[in-house]
XYZ file of C-alpha atoms in Angstrom:
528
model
C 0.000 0.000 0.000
C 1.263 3.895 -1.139
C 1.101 6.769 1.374
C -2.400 8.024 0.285
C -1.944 11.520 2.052
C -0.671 12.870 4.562
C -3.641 14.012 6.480
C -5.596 10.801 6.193
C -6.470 9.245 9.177
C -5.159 6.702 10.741
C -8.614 4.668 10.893
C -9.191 5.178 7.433
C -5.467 3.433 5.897
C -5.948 0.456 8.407
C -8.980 -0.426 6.743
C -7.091 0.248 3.066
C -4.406 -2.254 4.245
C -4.542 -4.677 1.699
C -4.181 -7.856 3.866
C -6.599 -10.819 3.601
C -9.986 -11.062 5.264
C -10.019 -12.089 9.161
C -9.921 -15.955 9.757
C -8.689 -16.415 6.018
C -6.284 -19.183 4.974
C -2.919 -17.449 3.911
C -1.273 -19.992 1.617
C 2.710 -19.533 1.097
C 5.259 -21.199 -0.842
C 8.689 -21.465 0.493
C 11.259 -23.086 -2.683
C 14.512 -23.824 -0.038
C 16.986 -23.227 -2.786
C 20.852 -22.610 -3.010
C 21.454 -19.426 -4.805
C 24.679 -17.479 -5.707
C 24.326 -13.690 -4.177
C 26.512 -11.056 -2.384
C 24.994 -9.114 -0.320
C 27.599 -7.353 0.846
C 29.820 -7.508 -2.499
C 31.016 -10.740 -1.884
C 29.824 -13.253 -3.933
C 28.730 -17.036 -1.950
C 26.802 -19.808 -2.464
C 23.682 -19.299 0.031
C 20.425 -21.018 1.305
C 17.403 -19.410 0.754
C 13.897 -18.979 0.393
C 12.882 -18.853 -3.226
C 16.201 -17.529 -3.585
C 16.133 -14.112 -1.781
C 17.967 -13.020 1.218
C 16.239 -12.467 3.545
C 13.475 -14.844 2.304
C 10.143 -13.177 0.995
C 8.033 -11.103 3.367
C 4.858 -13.457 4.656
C 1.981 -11.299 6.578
C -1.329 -12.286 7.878
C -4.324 -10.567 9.911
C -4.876 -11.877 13.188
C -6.664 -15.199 13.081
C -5.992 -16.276 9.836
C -4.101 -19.678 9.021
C -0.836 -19.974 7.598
C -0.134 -22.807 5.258
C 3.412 -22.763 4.688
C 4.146 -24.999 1.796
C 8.057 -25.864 1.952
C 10.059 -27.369 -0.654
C 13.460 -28.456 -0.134
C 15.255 -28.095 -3.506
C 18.849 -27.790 -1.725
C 21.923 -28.964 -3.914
C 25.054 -27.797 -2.586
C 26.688 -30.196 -0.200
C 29.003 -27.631 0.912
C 26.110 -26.829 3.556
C 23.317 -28.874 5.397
C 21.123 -29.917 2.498
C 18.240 -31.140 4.841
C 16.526 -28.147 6.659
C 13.328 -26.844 8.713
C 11.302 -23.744 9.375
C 10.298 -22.012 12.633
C 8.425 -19.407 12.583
C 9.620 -16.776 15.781
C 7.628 -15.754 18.233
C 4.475 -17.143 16.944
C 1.842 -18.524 19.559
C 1.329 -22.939 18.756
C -1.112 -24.671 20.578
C -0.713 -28.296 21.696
C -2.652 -29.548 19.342
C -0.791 -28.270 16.878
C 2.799 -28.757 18.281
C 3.718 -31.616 15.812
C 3.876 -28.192 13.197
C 6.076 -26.221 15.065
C 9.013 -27.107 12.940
C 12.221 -27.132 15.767
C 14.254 -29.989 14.391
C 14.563 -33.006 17.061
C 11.986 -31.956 19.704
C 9.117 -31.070 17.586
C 9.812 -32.845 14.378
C 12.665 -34.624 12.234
C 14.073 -31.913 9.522
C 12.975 -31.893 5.732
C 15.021 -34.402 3.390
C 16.306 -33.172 -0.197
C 13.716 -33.010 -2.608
C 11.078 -33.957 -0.352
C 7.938 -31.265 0.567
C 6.469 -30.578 4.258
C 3.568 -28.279 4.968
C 2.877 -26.612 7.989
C -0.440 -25.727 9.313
C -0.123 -22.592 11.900
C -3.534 -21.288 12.990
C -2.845 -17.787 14.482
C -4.686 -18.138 17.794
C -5.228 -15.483 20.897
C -5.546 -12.975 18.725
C -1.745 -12.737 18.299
C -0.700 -10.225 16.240
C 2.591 -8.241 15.976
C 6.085 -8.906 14.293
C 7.808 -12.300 13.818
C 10.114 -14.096 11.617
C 11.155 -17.339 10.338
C 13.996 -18.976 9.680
C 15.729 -22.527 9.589
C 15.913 -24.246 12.600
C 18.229 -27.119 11.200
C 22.090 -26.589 13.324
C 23.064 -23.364 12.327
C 21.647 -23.752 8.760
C 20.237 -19.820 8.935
C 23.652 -18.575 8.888
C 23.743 -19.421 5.556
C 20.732 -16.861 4.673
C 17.572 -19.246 5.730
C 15.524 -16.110 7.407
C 13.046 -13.849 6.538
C 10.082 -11.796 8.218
C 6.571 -12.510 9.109
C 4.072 -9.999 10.163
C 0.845 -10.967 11.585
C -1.763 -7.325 11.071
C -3.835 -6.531 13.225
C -6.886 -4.218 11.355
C -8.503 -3.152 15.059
C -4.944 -1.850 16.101
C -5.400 0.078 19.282
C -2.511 2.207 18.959
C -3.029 2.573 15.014
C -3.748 6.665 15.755
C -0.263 6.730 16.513
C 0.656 6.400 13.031
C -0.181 6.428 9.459
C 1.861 4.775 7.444
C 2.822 0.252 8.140
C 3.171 -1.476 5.386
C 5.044 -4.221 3.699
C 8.421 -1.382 2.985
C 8.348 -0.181 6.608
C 9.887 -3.362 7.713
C 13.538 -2.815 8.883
C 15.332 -6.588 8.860
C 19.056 -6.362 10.442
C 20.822 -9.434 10.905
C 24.954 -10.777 10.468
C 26.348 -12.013 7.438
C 29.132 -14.401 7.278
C 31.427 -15.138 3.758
C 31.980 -18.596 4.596
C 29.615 -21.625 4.910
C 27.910 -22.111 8.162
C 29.826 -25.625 8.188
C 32.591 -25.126 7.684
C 32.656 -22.180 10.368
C 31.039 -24.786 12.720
C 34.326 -26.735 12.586
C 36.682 -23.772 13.066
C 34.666 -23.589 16.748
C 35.041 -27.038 17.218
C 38.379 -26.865 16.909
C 38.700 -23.974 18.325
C 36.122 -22.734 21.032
C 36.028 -19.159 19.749
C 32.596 -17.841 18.290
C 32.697 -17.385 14.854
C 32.670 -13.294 14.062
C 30.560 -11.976 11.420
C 32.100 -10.169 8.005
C 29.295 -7.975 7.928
C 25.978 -6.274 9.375
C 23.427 -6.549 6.739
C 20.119 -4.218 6.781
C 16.937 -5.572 4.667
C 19.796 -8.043 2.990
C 22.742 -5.408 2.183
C 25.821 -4.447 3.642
C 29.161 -3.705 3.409
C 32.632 -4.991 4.513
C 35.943 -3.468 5.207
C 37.287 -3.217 1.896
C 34.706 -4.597 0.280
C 32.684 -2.712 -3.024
C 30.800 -0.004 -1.839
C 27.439 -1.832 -2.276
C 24.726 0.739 -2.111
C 22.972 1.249 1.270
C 19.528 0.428 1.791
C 16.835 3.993 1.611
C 14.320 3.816 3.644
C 11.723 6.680 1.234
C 9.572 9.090 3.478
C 7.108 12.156 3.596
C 7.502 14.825 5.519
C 4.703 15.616 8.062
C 3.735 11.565 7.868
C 4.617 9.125 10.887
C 5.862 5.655 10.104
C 5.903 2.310 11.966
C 8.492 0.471 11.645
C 8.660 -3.158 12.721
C 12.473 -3.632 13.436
C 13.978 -7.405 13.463
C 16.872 -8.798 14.742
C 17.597 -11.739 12.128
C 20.979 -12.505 13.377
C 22.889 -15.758 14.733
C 24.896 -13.619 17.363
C 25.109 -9.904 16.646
C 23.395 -7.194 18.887
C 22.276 -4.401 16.675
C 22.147 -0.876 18.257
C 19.350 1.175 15.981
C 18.700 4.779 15.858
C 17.966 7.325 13.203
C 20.369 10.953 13.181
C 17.771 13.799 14.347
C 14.698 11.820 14.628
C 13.302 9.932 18.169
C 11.577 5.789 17.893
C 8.570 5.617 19.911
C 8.381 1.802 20.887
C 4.717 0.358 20.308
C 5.204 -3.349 20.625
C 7.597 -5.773 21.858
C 7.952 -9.292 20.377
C 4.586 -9.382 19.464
C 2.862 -7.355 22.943
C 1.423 -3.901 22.216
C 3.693 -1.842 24.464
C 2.427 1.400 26.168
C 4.179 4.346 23.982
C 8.040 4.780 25.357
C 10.158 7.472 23.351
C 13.415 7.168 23.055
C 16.232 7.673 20.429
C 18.694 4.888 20.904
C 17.224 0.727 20.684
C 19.338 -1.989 21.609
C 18.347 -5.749 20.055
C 19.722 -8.849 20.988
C 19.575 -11.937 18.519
C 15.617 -12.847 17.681
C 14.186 -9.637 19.341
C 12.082 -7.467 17.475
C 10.537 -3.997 18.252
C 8.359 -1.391 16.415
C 8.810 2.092 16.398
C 6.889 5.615 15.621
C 9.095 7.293 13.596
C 7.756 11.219 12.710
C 9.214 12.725 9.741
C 9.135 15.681 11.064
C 12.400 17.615 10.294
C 13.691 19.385 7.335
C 13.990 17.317 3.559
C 17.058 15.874 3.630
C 18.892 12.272 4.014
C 19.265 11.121 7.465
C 21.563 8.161 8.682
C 19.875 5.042 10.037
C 22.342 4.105 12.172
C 22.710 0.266 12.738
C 26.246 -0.801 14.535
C 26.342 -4.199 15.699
C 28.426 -6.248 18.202
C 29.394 -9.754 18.337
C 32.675 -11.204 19.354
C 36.071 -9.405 18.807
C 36.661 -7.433 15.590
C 40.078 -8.773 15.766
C 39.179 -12.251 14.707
C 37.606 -11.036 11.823
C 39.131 -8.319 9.985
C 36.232 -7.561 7.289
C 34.176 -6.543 10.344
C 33.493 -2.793 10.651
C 30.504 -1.683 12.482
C 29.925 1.887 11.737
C 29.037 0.366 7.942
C 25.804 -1.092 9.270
C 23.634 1.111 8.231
C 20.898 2.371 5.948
C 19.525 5.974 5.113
C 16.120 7.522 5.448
C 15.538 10.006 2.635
C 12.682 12.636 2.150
C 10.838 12.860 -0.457
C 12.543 15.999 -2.645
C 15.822 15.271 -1.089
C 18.831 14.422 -3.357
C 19.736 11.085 -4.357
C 22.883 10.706 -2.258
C 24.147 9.613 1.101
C 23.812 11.921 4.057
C 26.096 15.179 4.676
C 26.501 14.091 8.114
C 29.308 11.733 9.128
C 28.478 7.881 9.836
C 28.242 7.633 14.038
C 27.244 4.777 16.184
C 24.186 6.421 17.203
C 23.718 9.831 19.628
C 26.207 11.355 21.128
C 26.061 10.587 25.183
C 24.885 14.005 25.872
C 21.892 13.326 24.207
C 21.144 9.737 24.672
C 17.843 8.798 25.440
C 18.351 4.711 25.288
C 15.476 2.190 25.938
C 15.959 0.363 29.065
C 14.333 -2.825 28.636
C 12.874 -2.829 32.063
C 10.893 0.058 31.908
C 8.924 -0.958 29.282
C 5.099 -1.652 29.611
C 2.422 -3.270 28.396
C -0.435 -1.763 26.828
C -2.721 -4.093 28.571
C -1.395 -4.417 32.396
C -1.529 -7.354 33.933
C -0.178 -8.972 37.397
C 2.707 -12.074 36.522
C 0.528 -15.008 38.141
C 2.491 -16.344 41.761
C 5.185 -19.249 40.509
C 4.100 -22.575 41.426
C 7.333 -24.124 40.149
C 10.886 -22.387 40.245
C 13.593 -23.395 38.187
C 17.438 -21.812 38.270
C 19.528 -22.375 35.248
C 23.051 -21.877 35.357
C 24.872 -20.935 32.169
C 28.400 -21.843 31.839
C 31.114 -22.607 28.957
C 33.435 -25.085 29.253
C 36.620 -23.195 29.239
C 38.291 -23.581 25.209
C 36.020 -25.637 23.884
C 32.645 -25.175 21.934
C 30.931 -25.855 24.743
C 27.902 -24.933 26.551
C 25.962 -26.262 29.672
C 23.031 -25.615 31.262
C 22.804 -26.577 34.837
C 25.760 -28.979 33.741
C 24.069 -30.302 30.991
C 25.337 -29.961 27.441
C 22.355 -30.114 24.968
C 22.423 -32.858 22.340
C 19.363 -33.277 19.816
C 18.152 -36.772 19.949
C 17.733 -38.925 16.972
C 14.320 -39.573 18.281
C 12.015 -36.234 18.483
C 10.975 -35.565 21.870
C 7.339 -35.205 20.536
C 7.744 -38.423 18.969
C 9.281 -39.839 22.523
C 5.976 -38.356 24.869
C 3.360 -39.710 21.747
C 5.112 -42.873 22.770
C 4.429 -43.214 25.845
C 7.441 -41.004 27.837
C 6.302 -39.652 31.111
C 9.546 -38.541 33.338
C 12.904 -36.871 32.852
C 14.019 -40.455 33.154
C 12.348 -41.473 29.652
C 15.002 -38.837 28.320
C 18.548 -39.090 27.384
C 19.898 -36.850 29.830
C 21.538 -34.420 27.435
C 17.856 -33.711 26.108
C 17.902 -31.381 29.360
C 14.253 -31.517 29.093
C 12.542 -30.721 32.102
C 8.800 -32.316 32.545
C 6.458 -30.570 34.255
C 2.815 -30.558 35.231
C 0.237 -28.905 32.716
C -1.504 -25.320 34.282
C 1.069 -24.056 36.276
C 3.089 -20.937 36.492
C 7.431 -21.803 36.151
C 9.451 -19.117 37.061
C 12.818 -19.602 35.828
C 15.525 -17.775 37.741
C 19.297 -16.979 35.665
C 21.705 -15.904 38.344
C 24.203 -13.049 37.557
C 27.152 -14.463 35.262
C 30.274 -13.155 34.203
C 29.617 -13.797 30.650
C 30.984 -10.886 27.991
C 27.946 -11.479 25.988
C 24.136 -11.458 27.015
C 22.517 -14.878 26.011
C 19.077 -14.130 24.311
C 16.934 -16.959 25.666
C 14.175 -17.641 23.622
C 10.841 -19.606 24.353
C 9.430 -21.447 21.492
C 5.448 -21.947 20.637
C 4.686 -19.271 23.870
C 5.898 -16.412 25.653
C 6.732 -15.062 29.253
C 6.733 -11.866 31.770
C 9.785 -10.858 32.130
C 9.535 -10.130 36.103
C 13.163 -8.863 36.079
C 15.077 -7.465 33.359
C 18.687 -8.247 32.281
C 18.362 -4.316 32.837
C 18.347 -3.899 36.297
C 17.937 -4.908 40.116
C 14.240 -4.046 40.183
C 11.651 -7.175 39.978
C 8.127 -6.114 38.801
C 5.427 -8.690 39.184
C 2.657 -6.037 38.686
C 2.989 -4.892 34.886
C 5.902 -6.869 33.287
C 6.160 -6.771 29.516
C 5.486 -10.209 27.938
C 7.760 -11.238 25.458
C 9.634 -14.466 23.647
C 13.254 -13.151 23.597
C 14.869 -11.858 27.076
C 19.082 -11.204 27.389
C 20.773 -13.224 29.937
C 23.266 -11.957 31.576
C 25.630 -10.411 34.099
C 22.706 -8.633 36.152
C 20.623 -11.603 36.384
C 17.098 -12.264 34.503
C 13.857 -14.311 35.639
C 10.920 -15.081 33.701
C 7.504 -16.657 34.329
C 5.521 -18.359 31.497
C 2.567 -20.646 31.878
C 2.214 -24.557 31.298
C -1.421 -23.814 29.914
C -0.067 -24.706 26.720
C 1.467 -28.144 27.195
C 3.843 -29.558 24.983
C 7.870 -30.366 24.798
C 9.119 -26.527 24.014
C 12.201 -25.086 23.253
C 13.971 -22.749 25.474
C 17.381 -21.770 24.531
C 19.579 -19.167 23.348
C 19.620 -17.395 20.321
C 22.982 -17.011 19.679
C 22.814 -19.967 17.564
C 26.837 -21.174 17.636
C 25.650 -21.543 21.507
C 22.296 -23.457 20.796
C 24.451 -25.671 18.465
C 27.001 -25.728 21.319
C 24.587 -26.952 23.730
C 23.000 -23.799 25.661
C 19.846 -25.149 25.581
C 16.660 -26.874 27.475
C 13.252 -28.261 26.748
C 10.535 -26.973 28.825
C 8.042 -30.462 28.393
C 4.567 -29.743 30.370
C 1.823 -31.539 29.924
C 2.892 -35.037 29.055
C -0.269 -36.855 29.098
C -2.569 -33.579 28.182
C 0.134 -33.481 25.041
C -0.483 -37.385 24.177
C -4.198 -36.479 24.016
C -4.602 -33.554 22.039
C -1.862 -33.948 19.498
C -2.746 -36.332 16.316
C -0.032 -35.963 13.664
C -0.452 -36.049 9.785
C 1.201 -38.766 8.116
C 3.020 -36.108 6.705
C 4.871 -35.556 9.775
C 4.629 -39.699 10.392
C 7.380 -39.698 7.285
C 9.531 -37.023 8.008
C 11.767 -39.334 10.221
C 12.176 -42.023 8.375
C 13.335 -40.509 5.465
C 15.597 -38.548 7.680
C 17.286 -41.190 9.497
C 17.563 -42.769 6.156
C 20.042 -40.198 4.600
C 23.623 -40.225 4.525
C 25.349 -38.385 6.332
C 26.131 -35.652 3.525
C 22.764 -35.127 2.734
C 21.236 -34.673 6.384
């Protein structure tokens, strides 16, 4: 959808938006294809969604169906040549858990040249900003991401702007020159975290002395206010956005309508995702969109520079060109107004329910090796789904190889789980899968709020300490793990499994899913 004008109301575009009816079916078509691109200059063999990186855009109203038709045409052995899909953020229900797509506790991955659809009802009204991407190892390194945005035509905060449509999505994410395998060796060998070349925004970037790829413009109005539904796409990179001269009002976070917070500085771990108000409301002219990035040392990778991530936001009768101003990380300190996670609101209040269950999770890496533990516990994916394990009859941590870390507990119940401070130089994004959590006390600071925490599906780990609450209303074996994905792959991981005999009861799969395993376990090795 075009700007119509600027004085239209707000009321008036959402019901222009050009999104299906409510409760439709959305039908998508995901070719998972190797394709030759550089999005930073340097030319690679990638994986991709119909052969785009990111992968195409897929959007939705709230309560429509998404039929995600995937077809895995992958041909370069170089990288994993089986793969999956998970979609971020979004809500599954039990019955539908078998569809959630997280290879080994959900499902078995997709073989070469075979096709898997997934059914995802949008229920609870979910709406908000998501993304999807391959769930396979570190497989999405290789360019297997792309965004999802779920509309919501009754908005509640939609007076707060006039313009959201499909070119108002800002994706950010790393990029990396070599394969994801063979970088996944080098930490084998090594224990140090592979560093990205690049930061990449909506799939361009650019390298220290790489070609001077053009940045991505971001086209505006003057007088017209913008959302912007910011992603973090990345295996391990924290993105710091801003935009020179202008302030980001945050309206939602990871999918929860967020009472209005303006600041002028974000910071976005791995899988978080934020929109913004942005008012063009200062004179024509090109403005940096400032998009620096951290993630391991720059030393042990010298294409890295920063200050490139970036993009420009350009008025309409401005001149085709990059900004006067020089390239910055963001405000200066003397007029930093930064979001601090923890003061963040809902829209909606509403009181974190009393824990009934309280887990602690200590994170710790084995020292030089690419190794990760959770309460001692290095994750391993089993060669038996742990869906496939509880439809067969598991009903205790026993019935699970221990480094499954899954942890079974009792359906309808509130878990608070409780990271102590670490050490750690880098924040761990933990990230629930199929459901999300209050986030009682931030990463951010000292304070616990019980009374109005933001809900979300992404929360940084870290030296301060972080504890979340989420409910086992939803049962099913779930995910919880970082989103630094050389960790996940590492073993910083867990399975949150509620609801064994409530899951074994509601959850019928297709035969669809029925296959996926067999033809899986009967790959080689070279095509798994």
């Amino acid at each position: 959808m075009k700007f119509l004008a600027a004085t239209a109301s707000a009321a008036l575009l959402a019901l222009l938006k050009p999104h299906p009816a409510l409760g439709a079916t959305v039908p998508v078509t995901l070719d998972i294809i190797n394709a030759v691109g550089a999005p930073d200059g340097f030319s690679r063999s990638m994986v991709t969604a119909n052969g785009t990186y990111p992968g195409p855009l897929i959007t939705a109203n709230k309560g429509d169906t998404l039929v995600v038709t995937v077809n895995n045409k992958l041909t370069d052995d170089t990288m994993r040549m089986s793969t999956s899909l998970d979609f971020d953020g979004i809500f599954v229900e039990t019955a539908n858990s078998f569809d959630e797509g997280s290879s080994f506790v959900t499902a078995c991955p997709i073989a070469p040249n075979a096709t898997y659809t997934y059914t995802i009802p949008l229920v609870n009204n979910q709406t908000g900003t998501f993304w999807y991407h391959s769930q396979l190892s570190v497989q999405y390194v290789d360019g297997l991401r792309g965004s999802l945005v779920v509309y919501d035509p009754e908005d509640p905060l939609a007076d707060l702007y006039d313009v959201d449509d499909e070119n108002t999505i800002w994706a950010v994410g790393d990029w990396w020159h070599n394969t994801s395998t063979s970088m996944l060796v080098t930490y084998v060998a090594s224990g140090i975290v592979p560093v990205s070349d690049t930061g990449t925004f909506n799939g361009v970037g650019r390298f220290n002395g790489g070609p001077e790829v053009p940045f991505f413009v971001q086209n505006v109005v003057a007088g017209t206010r913008y959302r912007f539904r910011i992603i973090n796409q990345s295996a391990r990179n924290v993105f710091t956005m801003s935009v020179d001269s202008h302030n980001l009002t945050v309206i939602e976070t990871d999918g929860t309508p967020t009472t209005p917070m303006t600041v002028n500085e974000i910071e976005m771990l791995a899988g978080q995702r934020y929109s913004v108000v942005l008012e063009a409301n200062q004179p024509v002219d090109n403005y940096w969109i400032n998009a620096p990035y951290t993630g391991g040392s720059p030393a042990n990778n010298l294409n890295q520079n920063a200050t490139l991530a970036r993009a420009i936001l350009r008025y309409q009768g401005a001149p085709d060109a990059d900004p006067s101003a020089p390239m910055s990380l963001g405000p200066a300190e003397s007029e930093l107004n930064a979001l601090v996670e923890a003061n963040l609101r809902p829209l909606v209040a509403q009181a974190a329910p009393e824990p009934d269950i309280n887990i602690t999770l200590n994170l710790v890496v084995t020292a030089g090796r690419a190794q990760w533990n959770v309460n001692n516990v290095s994750y391993l994916p089993p060669s038996v789904p742990t869906l496939l394990k509880i439809l067969d009859g598991a009903n205790s941590a026993s019935d699970f190889n221990v480094t499954e870390n899954t942890f079974v507990l009792p359906a309808n119940k509130t878990v608070q789980v409780i990271f102590p401070p670490s050490d750690d130089d880098e924040a761990h994004p933990f990230h629930l899968h199929g459901n999300n959590f209050w986030l009682v006390k931030s990463n951010t600071t000292d304070v616990i709020n019980t009374a109005n925490p933001i809900r979300r599906d992404v929360a940084g780990v870290g030296a301060e300490g972080t504890i979340v609450r989420f409910s086992t209303n939803n049962p099913g074996p779930w995910f919880f793990h970082c989103h630094i994905f050389w960790h996940f792959q590492a073993g910083l991981a867990t399975v949150m499994a509620s609801g064994l005999e409530e899951t074994r009861e509601q959850v019928h799969p297709s035969q669809a899913w029925d296959a996926l395993c067999p033809a899986y376990d009967a790959l080689p090795a070279n095509l798994q």
